Coordinates of C-alpha atoms and ligand atoms in Angstrom, one line a residue:
M1 CA 70.0 31.8 -320.9
I2 CA 71.9 29.5 -318.4
P3 CA 75.4 29.5 -319.9
Y4 CA 77.5 26.4 -320.0
G5 CA 80.3 28.2 -318.1
K6 CA 80.7 31.5 -316.4
Q7 CA 83.1 33.5 -314.2
D8 CA 82.4 34.4 -310.6
I9 CA 83.5 38.0 -309.8
T10 CA 83.2 39.2 -306.2
Q11 CA 83.6 42.7 -304.6
E12 CA 87.1 41.6 -303.4
D13 CA 88.1 40.8 -307.0
I14 CA 86.9 44.2 -308.1
D15 CA 88.7 46.0 -305.2
S16 CA 91.9 44.2 -305.9
V17 CA 91.9 45.3 -309.6
V18 CA 90.9 48.8 -308.7
D19 CA 93.8 48.9 -306.2
V20 CA 96.2 48.2 -309.1
L21 CA 94.6 50.8 -311.2
K22 CA 95.3 53.4 -308.5
S23 CA 98.8 52.2 -308.0
E24 CA 102.0 53.1 -309.8
F25 CA 102.2 49.9 -312.0
I26 CA 99.2 48.7 -314.0
T27 CA 101.5 46.2 -315.8
Q28 CA 104.8 44.6 -314.8
G29 CA 104.3 45.5 -311.1
P30 CA 104.3 43.4 -308.0
A31 CA 101.0 41.5 -308.5
I32 CA 102.5 39.3 -311.2
P33 CA 105.3 37.7 -309.1
R34 CA 102.8 37.4 -306.3
F35 CA 100.4 35.5 -308.6
E36 CA 103.2 33.4 -309.9
K37 CA 104.2 32.5 -306.4
A38 CA 100.6 31.7 -305.4
I39 CA 100.3 29.3 -308.5
S40 CA 103.7 27.6 -308.0
E41 CA 103.1 27.1 -304.2
Y42 CA 99.5 25.8 -304.9
C43 CA 100.8 23.3 -307.5
G44 CA 104.0 22.3 -305.8
A45 CA 106.1 23.3 -308.8
E46 CA 109.3 25.4 -308.5
Y47 CA 108.6 28.0 -311.1
A48 CA 105.5 29.7 -312.7
V49 CA 105.7 32.0 -315.7
A50 CA 102.5 34.1 -316.1
V51 CA 101.5 35.1 -319.7
N52 CA 98.6 36.6 -321.5
S53 CA 96.9 33.3 -322.4
A54 CA 97.3 29.6 -322.3
T55 CA 97.8 29.7 -326.0
S56 CA 100.9 31.9 -325.4
A57 CA 102.0 29.6 -322.6
L58 CA 101.8 26.6 -324.9
H59 CA 103.8 28.5 -327.6
V60 CA 106.7 29.5 -325.2
A61 CA 106.7 26.0 -323.6
C62 CA 107.2 24.4 -327.0
L63 CA 110.0 26.9 -327.9
A64 CA 111.7 26.4 -324.5
L65 CA 111.7 22.6 -325.2
G66 CA 113.4 23.3 -328.6
L67 CA 110.5 22.4 -330.9
G68 CA 111.2 23.5 -334.5
P69 CA 111.0 22.6 -338.1
G70 CA 111.3 18.9 -338.8
D71 CA 110.0 18.0 -335.3
W72 CA 106.6 16.4 -334.5
L73 CA 104.2 17.4 -331.7
W74 CA 101.4 15.0 -330.8
T75 CA 98.3 15.9 -328.9
S76 CA 94.7 14.7 -328.4
P77 CA 92.1 15.5 -331.1
N78 CA 89.5 16.1 -328.4
T79 CA 90.7 19.5 -327.4
F80 CA 90.7 23.2 -328.3
V81 CA 92.7 24.0 -331.4
A82 CA 95.4 25.8 -329.3
S83 CA 96.8 22.5 -328.0
A84 CA 97.8 21.6 -331.6
N85 CA 98.4 25.1 -333.1
C86 CA 101.4 25.7 -330.8
G87 CA 103.3 23.1 -332.7
L88 CA 102.6 24.8 -336.0
Y89 CA 103.7 28.2 -334.6
C90 CA 107.1 26.6 -334.1
G91 CA 107.3 25.3 -337.6
A92 CA 106.9 21.7 -336.4
K93 CA 104.4 19.1 -337.7
V94 CA 101.4 18.1 -335.7
D95 CA 99.7 14.7 -335.3
F96 CA 97.1 13.3 -333.0
V97 CA 96.6 10.3 -330.7
D98 CA 93.0 9.0 -330.5
I99 CA 91.2 9.2 -327.1
D100 CA 90.1 6.6 -324.6
E101 CA 86.3 6.0 -324.8
R102 CA 85.8 6.2 -321.1
T103 CA 87.9 9.2 -320.0
Y104 CA 87.9 11.1 -323.4
N105 CA 91.6 11.7 -322.7
M106 CA 94.5 10.6 -324.9
S107 CA 94.5 6.8 -325.0
V108 CA 97.7 5.3 -323.7
D109 CA 97.1 2.1 -325.8
A110 CA 96.8 4.2 -328.9
L111 CA 99.9 6.2 -327.9
V112 CA 101.9 2.9 -327.5
L113 CA 100.9 1.7 -330.9
K114 CA 101.6 5.0 -332.6
L115 CA 105.0 5.3 -330.9
K116 CA 106.0 1.8 -332.2
T117 CA 105.1 2.7 -335.8
A118 CA 106.7 6.1 -335.5
E119 CA 110.0 4.5 -334.2
Q120 CA 110.1 2.2 -337.2
E121 CA 109.5 5.2 -339.5
G122 CA 112.0 7.5 -337.7
K123 CA 109.2 10.0 -336.9
L124 CA 109.0 9.9 -333.1
P125 CA 107.5 13.1 -331.6
K126 CA 109.7 15.6 -329.8
I127 CA 106.8 16.7 -327.6
V128 CA 103.5 15.1 -326.6
V129 CA 100.8 17.3 -325.2
P130 CA 98.3 15.4 -323.1
V131 CA 95.1 17.4 -322.4
H132 CA 93.3 16.9 -319.1
F133 CA 89.9 17.0 -320.7
A134 CA 87.1 18.4 -318.6
G135 CA 89.5 18.7 -315.7
Q136 CA 90.4 15.0 -315.3
S137 CA 94.0 14.2 -315.4
C138 CA 95.4 11.9 -318.1
D139 CA 97.2 8.7 -317.1
M140 CA 100.4 10.7 -316.6
K141 CA 102.4 7.8 -315.0
A142 CA 102.0 5.7 -318.1
I143 CA 102.7 8.6 -320.5
K144 CA 105.9 9.5 -318.5
Q145 CA 107.2 6.0 -318.7
L146 CA 106.7 6.2 -322.5
A147 CA 108.5 9.5 -322.6
D148 CA 111.5 7.9 -320.8
K149 CA 111.5 5.0 -323.2
Y150 CA 111.1 7.0 -326.5
G151 CA 112.7 10.3 -325.5
F152 CA 109.9 12.8 -325.9
K153 CA 109.1 15.8 -323.7
I154 CA 105.7 16.3 -322.1
I155 CA 103.7 19.5 -321.8
E156 CA 100.5 19.0 -319.9
D157 CA 97.7 21.1 -321.3
A158 CA 95.9 21.5 -317.9
S159 CA 93.7 24.5 -319.1
H160 CA 90.7 22.7 -317.6
A161 CA 92.5 21.3 -314.5
I162 CA 93.7 23.9 -312.0
G163 CA 92.5 22.7 -308.6
G164 CA 92.5 19.1 -309.7
K165 CA 94.6 16.3 -308.4
Y166 CA 96.3 13.2 -309.8
L167 CA 97.3 10.4 -307.5
D168 CA 96.5 12.7 -304.6
Q169 CA 98.9 15.4 -305.7
P170 CA 98.0 18.7 -307.4
V171 CA 97.9 18.8 -311.1
G172 CA 100.8 21.1 -312.1
N173 CA 103.5 19.7 -309.8
C174 CA 105.2 18.5 -313.1
N175 CA 106.2 15.2 -311.5
Y176 CA 105.3 13.5 -314.8
S177 CA 106.0 16.3 -317.3
D178 CA 108.4 19.1 -318.2
I179 CA 105.9 21.9 -318.2
T180 CA 102.2 22.3 -317.3
V181 CA 100.0 25.0 -318.7
F182 CA 96.8 26.5 -317.2
S183 CA 94.3 28.9 -318.8
F184 CA 92.4 31.7 -317.0
H185 CA 89.9 32.4 -319.7
P186 CA 86.5 33.3 -318.0
V187 CA 84.9 29.9 -318.6
K188 CA 87.8 28.1 -316.9
I189 CA 88.1 27.3 -313.2
I190 CA 89.6 30.7 -312.1
T191 CA 90.0 33.7 -314.4
T192 CA 92.2 36.7 -315.1
A193 CA 89.9 37.7 -318.1
E194 CA 92.6 36.5 -320.5
G195 CA 95.6 34.8 -319.1
G196 CA 97.7 31.7 -318.7
V197 CA 100.7 30.3 -316.9
A198 CA 103.4 27.8 -317.5
V199 CA 104.8 25.9 -314.5
T200 CA 107.9 23.8 -314.4
N201 CA 110.6 22.5 -312.0
D202 CA 113.3 23.3 -314.5
E203 CA 115.2 26.6 -313.9
V204 CA 116.5 26.8 -317.4
L205 CA 113.1 26.2 -319.0
A206 CA 111.6 28.8 -316.7
A207 CA 114.3 31.4 -317.7
I208 CA 113.7 30.8 -321.4
M209 CA 109.9 31.2 -321.0
Q210 CA 110.4 34.4 -319.0
R211 CA 112.5 35.8 -321.8
L212 CA 110.2 34.7 -324.6
R213 CA 107.2 36.4 -323.0
T214 CA 109.0 39.7 -323.3
H215 CA 110.8 39.9 -326.7
G216 CA 113.6 37.4 -325.8
I217 CA 115.1 40.1 -323.5
T218 CA 117.1 39.5 -320.4
R219 CA 118.3 41.8 -317.7
D220 CA 120.1 39.0 -315.9
A221 CA 123.9 39.2 -316.3
E222 CA 124.1 35.4 -315.9
Y223 CA 122.3 34.9 -319.3
M224 CA 124.0 37.8 -321.2
E225 CA 126.5 37.1 -323.9
S226 CA 128.8 39.9 -322.9
E227 CA 129.6 42.2 -320.0
L228 CA 126.8 44.4 -318.5
E229 CA 127.4 47.9 -319.8
G230 CA 125.5 49.6 -317.0
P231 CA 122.3 49.6 -315.0
W232 CA 120.2 50.5 -318.1
Y233 CA 121.5 47.5 -320.0
Y234 CA 119.5 44.6 -321.4
Q235 CA 120.1 42.1 -324.1
Q236 CA 117.8 40.4 -326.6
I237 CA 119.2 36.9 -326.9
E238 CA 116.3 35.2 -328.6
L239 CA 113.3 36.2 -330.8
G240 CA 110.5 36.6 -328.3
F241 CA 107.1 38.1 -328.1
N242 CA 105.0 40.5 -326.0
Y243 CA 103.0 37.8 -324.2
R244 CA 103.0 39.6 -320.8
M245 CA 100.2 39.5 -318.3
T246 CA 99.2 42.8 -316.8
D247 CA 99.2 43.6 -313.1
M248 CA 95.4 44.2 -313.2
Q249 CA 95.0 40.6 -314.5
A250 CA 97.4 39.2 -311.9
A251 CA 95.5 41.0 -309.1
L252 CA 92.3 39.4 -310.3
G253 CA 94.0 36.1 -310.4
N254 CA 95.4 36.5 -306.9
S255 CA 92.0 37.3 -305.6
Q256 CA 90.4 34.3 -307.5
M257 CA 93.1 31.9 -306.1
Q258 CA 91.6 32.5 -302.6
R259 CA 88.5 30.6 -303.8
L260 CA 90.0 28.0 -306.0
D261 CA 89.3 25.0 -303.7
Q262 CA 85.8 26.3 -303.0
Y263 CA 85.1 26.5 -306.7
V264 CA 86.2 23.0 -307.4
A265 CA 84.3 21.6 -304.3
S266 CA 81.1 23.3 -305.6
R267 CA 81.7 21.8 -309.1
H268 CA 81.8 18.4 -307.4
L269 CA 78.5 19.0 -305.7
I270 CA 77.0 20.0 -309.1
Q271 CA 78.5 16.8 -310.6
D272 CA 77.0 14.6 -307.9
R273 CA 73.6 16.1 -308.4
Y274 CA 73.7 15.7 -312.2
D275 CA 74.9 12.1 -311.9
S276 CA 71.9 11.1 -309.8
L277 CA 69.3 13.3 -311.7
L278 CA 70.4 11.8 -315.0
E279 CA 70.5 8.2 -313.9
D280 CA 67.4 7.0 -315.7
L281 CA 68.0 9.0 -318.9
P282 CA 69.6 7.6 -322.1
V283 CA 72.8 9.6 -321.6
I284 CA 76.3 8.5 -320.8
T285 CA 77.6 10.7 -317.9
P286 CA 81.3 11.4 -317.6
W287 CA 83.2 8.6 -316.0
Q288 CA 85.5 9.5 -313.1
N289 CA 88.9 7.8 -312.9
P290 CA 89.7 7.0 -309.2
D291 CA 93.3 8.1 -309.9
S292 CA 92.0 11.6 -310.5
Y293 CA 90.2 14.3 -308.5
S294 CA 88.9 16.3 -311.5
A295 CA 88.6 20.1 -311.4
L296 CA 85.4 19.5 -313.4
H297 CA 85.7 22.3 -315.9
L298 CA 83.0 20.6 -318.0
Y299 CA 80.1 18.1 -317.6
P300 CA 79.9 16.5 -321.0
V301 CA 77.3 13.8 -321.6
Q302 CA 76.8 11.6 -324.6
I303 CA 73.3 11.1 -325.9
E304 CA 73.0 7.3 -326.3
K305 CA 73.2 6.4 -330.0
N306 CA 70.4 3.9 -329.9
C307 CA 67.9 6.1 -328.1
G308 CA 66.4 7.3 -331.4
I309 CA 66.9 11.0 -330.8
A310 CA 69.7 12.9 -332.6
R311 CA 72.2 14.9 -330.6
K312 CA 71.5 17.9 -332.8
Q313 CA 67.8 17.8 -332.0
V314 CA 68.5 17.6 -328.2
F315 CA 71.0 20.4 -328.5
D316 CA 68.5 22.7 -330.4
E317 CA 65.7 22.0 -328.0
L318 CA 67.9 22.8 -325.0
R319 CA 69.1 26.0 -326.6
N320 CA 65.5 26.9 -327.4
S321 CA 64.5 26.4 -323.8
G322 CA 67.2 28.8 -322.6
I323 CA 69.9 26.3 -321.7
G324 CA 73.2 27.4 -323.1
V325 CA 74.6 24.0 -323.8
N326 CA 77.8 23.6 -325.9
V327 CA 79.9 20.9 -327.5
H328 CA 83.4 20.0 -326.5
Y329 CA 85.2 19.3 -328.8
I330 CA 84.9 19.3 -332.5
P331 CA 87.9 17.1 -333.1
V332 CA 90.8 19.3 -334.1
H333 CA 91.8 17.1 -337.1
T334 CA 88.3 17.7 -338.7
Q335 CA 88.8 21.4 -338.8
P336 CA 89.2 22.7 -342.4
Y337 CA 92.7 24.0 -341.7
Y338 CA 93.8 20.5 -340.6
Q339 CA 91.8 18.8 -343.3
K340 CA 93.8 20.8 -345.9
A341 CA 97.0 19.5 -344.2
G342 CA 95.8 16.0 -345.1
F343 CA 93.9 14.5 -342.1
R344 CA 90.9 12.4 -342.9
L345 CA 87.7 12.6 -340.8
D346 CA 88.0 8.9 -339.7
D347 CA 91.7 9.1 -338.7
F348 CA 90.6 9.3 -335.0
P349 CA 87.4 7.3 -334.9
V350 CA 86.9 7.3 -331.1
A351 CA 87.2 11.1 -330.9
L352 CA 84.8 11.5 -333.8
A353 CA 82.2 9.1 -332.4
Y354 CA 82.3 10.8 -329.0
Y355 CA 82.0 14.2 -330.6
Q356 CA 78.9 13.2 -332.6
Q357 CA 77.0 12.3 -329.4
A358 CA 78.4 14.9 -327.0
I359 CA 76.7 17.8 -325.3
S360 CA 78.3 19.9 -322.4
L361 CA 75.6 20.8 -319.8
P362 CA 76.0 24.0 -317.8
M363 CA 78.8 23.6 -315.2
F364 CA 80.2 26.5 -313.2
S365 CA 80.7 27.1 -309.5
K366 CA 77.7 29.4 -309.0
L367 CA 75.2 27.2 -310.9
K368 CA 72.1 27.1 -308.6
E369 CA 70.2 24.0 -307.8
E370 CA 67.0 25.4 -309.4
E371 CA 68.9 26.1 -312.6
Q372 CA 70.3 22.6 -312.6
L373 CA 66.8 21.1 -312.2
E374 CA 65.7 23.3 -315.1
V375 CA 68.6 21.9 -317.2
V376 CA 67.7 18.3 -316.3
N377 CA 63.9 18.9 -316.9
A378 CA 64.6 20.3 -320.4
L379 CA 66.9 17.4 -321.2
R380 CA 64.3 14.9 -319.9
K381 CA 61.6 16.5 -322.0
S382 CA 63.8 16.4 -325.1
L383 CA 64.6 12.8 -324.6
S384 CA 61.1 11.5 -324.0
Ligands
PLP1 C1 90.9 27.3 -323.2 C2 91.9 26.3 -323.7 C3 93.1 26.7 -324.3 C4 93.5 28.1 -324.6 O1 93.4 28.9 -323.5 P1 93.5 30.5 -323.7 O2 93.9 31.0 -322.4 O3 92.2 31.0 -324.2 O4 94.6 30.8 -324.7 C5 94.0 25.7 -324.6 N1 93.8 24.4 -324.4 C6 92.6 24.0 -323.9 C7 92.4 22.5 -323.6 C8 91.6 24.9 -323.5 O5 90.5 24.5 -323.0

């Protein structure tokens, strides 16, 4: 089976993890601050806080921005459930903004309309979470202008987008957001097995997220509520979690970071090849916004509706020919959990229509040309 996504682990990666295993610290050692520095320097953000998943990063990011009961968090329906669940973890309410039919990212037009209504009803969001779907940045300039006008905070869910650029600047510099989150799950651009990071330019937000990942505990006298009692002393000043990344994971991340640009470049070659091989087939290939240099986490195509062949049939035939296609994403509001909360299937029609035709073709940095031809031939056969 050719999977839709897959990690690339080299001997250097293995050696760097083994080095940690043989060292004094297998967690909370020197690899973590080194990884955080590598990420923040790469992205051009001041601070990076490494945690055990992007889900945890989204959770502590929401808490750091003060999200709580009575507040609203808005995100895209075309995402993994974690982008929305983080709001619920904080006791807030979650709503969605439909997507743009070309980029599959949160539609700025839909956001403008929804903000106008929400303002009249007194239900403006506290946080908006734009998701850089497939690695392509959202229209952050426009979303930031709306944040300034309506007073909401922005967390970029850039789980797909490390190594990508927006307006020639790295995604994660937080020029248009308060916090940006990356995921290092094995199917993502680089991996730490499980892992995530939150980057920010705000010192206070960084300090809160650092505490929340480790039980709400600080060892920094500056943040304590009374005098330091001695060198052993720490204080729990919030209710936090154990969301820490291990040194083994950070060592893997440090080693993977060396190849980040290479990975994204090879994804671009794969994209170019798909684009030309698929030209004469009844599929809509992913449109690339010139404002963005995508990290190309995914290569989602839509089977043209009027071609007479159902998406499910194409999907089943590809799977049966050993092509591990997938679908990104089942719109979050259609999940039973969210349906029970009152969402209707047709609440976000663009996301739903996109989902019904979507198939993600294999896309990972080490996908070979022969494998790609195999994918395209199987797709061609299915569509003929
Ligand atoms: C993978 C992913 C997440 C969750 O990442 P984990 O590191 O697995 O917690 C969140 N949002 C999006 C868009 C993702 O693709």
